[in-house]
Amino acid sequence: EAKNRGKNCFKYFSPNIGQRSREMATIEQRLHLATENQAFELHYQPILETSSGQIRSFEALIRWNDEQLGRIPPDKFIPLAEQNGLIVEIGQQVLNQACEQLCQLHQQGYGSIKMGINLSTRQLTRPQFASEVINTLDRYRLKPSDIYLELTETSVMKGQKQTVRNLSKLSRLGIQIAMDDFGTGYSSLSYLKRLPIDLLKIDRSFINQLENDSNPAILSAIITMAHAMGLEVVAEGVELESQMRFLSDHNCDLVQGYLFSPPRPADGILELLQAQPVPLQQVSA
Ligand code: C2E
Ligand code: MG
Ligand code: MG
Ligand code: MG
């Protein structure tokens, strides 16, 4: 249709393009301000042990509710922050806030709970990144084993030397590394073998598809191979009892999803922990 308009073609498209880039420019402006004002909040989603149903950890997920623009989802502003470099500062704010929250949970008597923190490549290519993480842990009197870092296949696949160096350093210090959204990129399990990965998070698209015709053998094969490589496995996006049953039958170690809880603001997580049945060891101790 646009083609037939001939000379008007440009006019036909330009308002939309102009509008979109104006929108992005506004978001970027507000993002700078939000970073300066430390205006981000974290929500926390529990990750449960499949066998016991006990909460093992929480994943920290960033939230931005802008005064002018309203809620902007991380899928929209994190890529922007990666492009303009703000992610380095935002990432440090996330690390601080997540560690502060975890420190509080430990003081409230939940000393075995861990915290998962999402990372972007831009953070991992910084030579000083590993020491920044260690300093933050010290500041909140946490141990390296109290947190783990989540990164996506694509960010590691870019394969920068500094990224691998940082990962090795962090791993040697006792910080666990999780491969996030596994199955959405192009890496194979054998590629992962070359990296210091401890945890595999299977992307929720594999869990969704259990309902459709697609072959559940793929999912169970991923779990089996990951175990053979000594990795623990988390299933993301578990929404249905039937999915939970499959995962439990196929020895998936950990589960995360709306079936158990959506991500909640900080003041909602103590309630979750208190609602858990007390594990037997703790009763007899
Ligand atoms: P992710 O790390 O894979 O996080 C899981 C996403 O799945 C979260 O979306 C979560 O709210 C959503 N989710 C959890 N359970 C379910 C479920 O049962 N069903 C469905 N449909 N979705 C579920 P969210 O919070 O919008 O975050 C999106 C992505 O943004 C994250 O994906 C992560 O890649 C990125 N992100 C979030 N926080 C941070 C951060 O602090 N730093 C960085 N670099 N990236 C972040
Ligand atoms: Mg994640
Ligand atoms: Mg994920
Ligand atoms: Mg994701």
Short mmCIF file of C-alpha atoms in Angstrom, two decimals, residues 7 21 25 30 33 69-70 73 79 98 111 119 153 171 173 180 199 226 248 268 273:
data_model
loop_
_atom_site.label_atom_id
_atom_site.label_comp_id
_atom_site.label_asym_id
_atom_site.label_seq_id
_atom_site.Cartn_x
_atom_site.Cartn_y
_atom_site.Cartn_z
CA LYS A 7 6.27 10.19 -3.32
CA SER A 21 12.57 7.80 18.45
CA ALA A 25 14.74 9.70 23.75
CA ARG A 30 14.19 9.61 32.39
CA LEU A 33 17.47 10.68 36.05
CA LEU A 69 6.14 7.44 32.26
CA GLY A 70 4.71 4.90 34.68
CA PRO A 73 9.37 -3.34 32.09
CA PRO A 79 18.67 -3.20 26.63
CA ALA A 98 19.89 -7.29 46.72
CA GLY A 111 20.64 -17.68 57.05
CA LEU A 119 24.05 -9.51 35.11
CA GLU A 153 23.99 -17.50 26.84
CA SER A 171 33.89 -18.88 40.58
CA LEU A 173 36.10 -17.12 45.06
CA ASP A 180 19.86 -18.01 32.46
CA LEU A 199 23.41 -23.92 37.64
CA ALA A 226 22.96 -31.20 32.84
CA SER A 248 9.38 -33.62 39.71
CA GLY A 268 6.20 -9.56 50.88
CA LEU A 273 9.28 -17.71 54.32
#
